[in-house]
Amino acid sequence: MFELSVKDIVSITSGKLLCGDENTIVRGICTNSKEIEEGNLFVPVIGERVDGHLFIESALELGAATLTSMHHGVVIAEKPYIQVNDTVKAMQDIGTYIRGLYKKPIVGVTGSVGKTTTRQMIATGLSQCGNIYQTKLNYNSQVGVPITLSYMDEDSDMAVLEMGMSDFGQMGILSDMVKPDICVITVIGVAHIEFLKTRENILQEKLAITKSMNKDGILFLNGDDDMLASLKGETGSKVVYYGTKEWCDYRAENIRMEGKKYTYDYVHNNKKVPVVLNALGTHNVINSLVGMSIADYMGMDLFKVAAGYEEFNGTRQQLIDIGGEYTIIDDTYNASPDSMKASINVLADMNCTGRRIAVLGDMFELGENSEKYHYEVGEYLATKNIDEVVVVGDMSKHIVQAVLDAGVNIRCNELKDNGEVSLFLLSVMAPGDAVLIKGSNGMKMYEIVKNVVGRKGQKDVK
């Protein structure tokens, strides 16, 4: 982790030291007073519901110094207060400065779906051949990226950073901070379309990841995504494609499911490397493929890289085996139409002796066409090998309506809340069943997972 003095921070942010020792050393940025560590710089963020300035005193019990945009003139305190015009802009300036100190390659990852898993896949693969720093937790936003940069491991060989956005102009700001050497765009979907209005706008905003890319950098695009594929030969950057299409530069071929793992052949030019992936779904094959592709581009040992995926352990789409009788696919972190369809595919492909039950909740931030997107998920589900669907939420009833309109033999259930869904599952689940539980994070469907798994005999579900 890079160390900065308060004097450095005052200079970087064009701030003013109101009190305290300018030689105080700070390590890492924190915006949550409950999570602050000794030596951190506390950055109070003014949010919609709460103003972080209210927690400066408690934060400084451990923290080394604080930024402030609310204190002016003379402040009497033991630890440094640094006055700035805008605390978020100031922390972004600090992040940009630290990025300038880091002299190793950085991979920037964005996309409507799969950012976190793809970032973890890339880091897992590359770490077989070196020390890789990657995004802390889910710190991928305007506030999160500066925090991630502030904890940059200067001894690492390479960094893989996740970059997320929800509105116009945000990706360009992140690109200015990260200055990636390699860029990855996973999928152009409809997540955040409420704010960006069209997929075309989302595409242009995602492409802004290259705004401050190294002039000799390279952009990896998913050739299986229709909008990204349409850019072939049209972008100004050096671009390569990964995917399952024959024309992709880096390809996954011979994809198959063996037990609870996927296997495929990584192919590039005359190279062919077998990969065994400890993750479910063709979408995760594609996520690991870009990790193999970047490793290949970097000249790494591909057999070593592939070995890392056999024990991959990500934070999304957890498979929970309850007593050898029931299987829960916990995919409750978030949801969009694309990720819903991918998870439905996983359930449909699941090798089970009982029923395949999809428990689906509302998807958020889909704007005025939310009903349409939910209905389309139902249309898709109706074409798959699913036995029963359970929905919760105002919008998810349109998923059921689409299934009913399709006239297929899938039993449908509309329930009012997570508690009712939990009781329903506990009453109907039978040995051999596989159950997918998925919805936007705001639906709190992790409550269903805890209730069901806990009652069925596994008490340590987080």
Coordinates of N, CA and C in Angstrom, one line a residue, residues 183 185 188 203-204 206-211 213 217-222 226-241 247 249:
C183 N -8.3 -3.2 -21.6 CA -9.7 -2.9 -21.3 C -10.5 -4.2 -21.7
I185 N -14.7 -5.3 -22.1 CA -16.1 -5.1 -22.0 C -16.8 -6.4 -22.2
I188 N -23.2 -5.8 -23.4 CA -24.0 -4.5 -23.4 C -25.5 -4.9 -23.2
L203 N -23.7 1.4 -24.7 CA -22.5 1.0 -25.4 C -21.5 2.1 -25.4
Q204 N -21.9 3.3 -25.8 CA -21.0 4.4 -25.9 C -20.4 4.8 -24.5
K206 N -19.9 2.6 -22.0 CA -19.0 1.6 -21.7 C -17.7 1.8 -22.5
L207 N -17.8 2.2 -23.7 CA -16.6 2.3 -24.6 C -15.7 3.5 -24.0
A208 N -16.2 4.3 -23.2 CA -15.4 5.4 -22.6 C -14.4 4.9 -21.6
I209 N -14.4 3.5 -21.4 CA -13.3 2.9 -20.6 C -12.0 3.2 -21.3
T210 N -12.0 3.3 -22.6 CA -10.7 3.5 -23.3 C -10.3 5.0 -23.4
K211 N -11.0 5.9 -22.8 CA -10.8 7.3 -22.9 C -9.3 7.6 -22.5
M213 N -7.0 5.1 -21.8 CA -6.3 3.9 -21.9 C -4.9 4.2 -22.4
G217 N -2.4 0.4 -25.6 CA -3.3 -0.6 -25.0 C -4.1 -1.3 -26.0
I218 N -4.9 -2.3 -25.4 CA -5.7 -3.2 -26.2 C -7.0 -3.4 -25.6
L219 N -8.1 -3.5 -26.4 CA -9.4 -3.6 -25.9 C -9.9 -5.0 -26.3
F220 N -10.4 -5.8 -25.2 CA -10.9 -7.1 -25.4 C -12.5 -7.0 -25.4
L221 N -13.1 -7.4 -26.5 CA -14.6 -7.4 -26.6 C -15.2 -8.8 -26.7
N222 N -16.3 -9.0 -26.1 CA -17.1 -10.2 -26.1 C -17.8 -10.4 -27.5
D226 N -24.2 -9.1 -29.3 CA -24.5 -8.5 -30.6 C -24.0 -7.1 -30.8
M227 N -24.1 -6.3 -29.8 CA -23.7 -4.9 -30.0 C -22.2 -4.7 -30.1
L228 N -21.5 -5.5 -29.3 CA -20.0 -5.5 -29.3 C -19.5 -6.1 -30.6
A229 N -20.1 -7.1 -31.1 CA -19.7 -7.8 -32.3 C -19.9 -6.8 -33.5
S230 N -20.9 -5.9 -33.4 CA -21.2 -5.0 -34.5 C -20.1 -3.9 -34.6
L231 N -19.2 -3.8 -33.7 CA -18.1 -2.8 -33.7 C -16.9 -3.4 -34.5
K232 N -16.9 -4.6 -34.9 CA -15.8 -5.2 -35.5 C -15.3 -4.4 -36.7
G233 N -14.0 -3.9 -36.6 CA -13.4 -3.1 -37.6 C -13.8 -1.7 -37.6
E234 N -14.5 -1.2 -36.6 CA -15.0 0.2 -36.6 C -14.4 1.0 -35.4
T235 N -13.8 0.4 -34.4 CA -13.2 1.2 -33.3 C -11.8 1.7 -33.7
G236 N -11.5 2.8 -33.0 CA -10.1 3.3 -33.3 C -9.0 2.6 -32.5
S237 N -9.4 1.9 -31.4 CA -8.4 1.3 -30.6 C -8.0 0.0 -31.2
K238 N -6.9 -0.6 -30.6 CA -6.5 -1.9 -31.0 C -7.5 -2.9 -30.3
V239 N -8.3 -3.7 -31.1 CA -9.4 -4.5 -30.6 C -9.2 -5.9 -30.9
V240 N -9.4 -6.8 -30.0 CA -9.5 -8.2 -30.3 C -10.8 -8.8 -29.6
Y241 N -11.3 -9.9 -30.2 CA -12.5 -10.5 -29.7 C -12.3 -11.8 -29.1
W247 N -15.2 -16.5 -35.9 CA -14.3 -15.4 -36.3 C -13.6 -14.7 -35.1
D249 N -11.0 -13.9 -32.2 CA -9.6 -14.1 -32.1 C -9.2 -15.2 -31.1

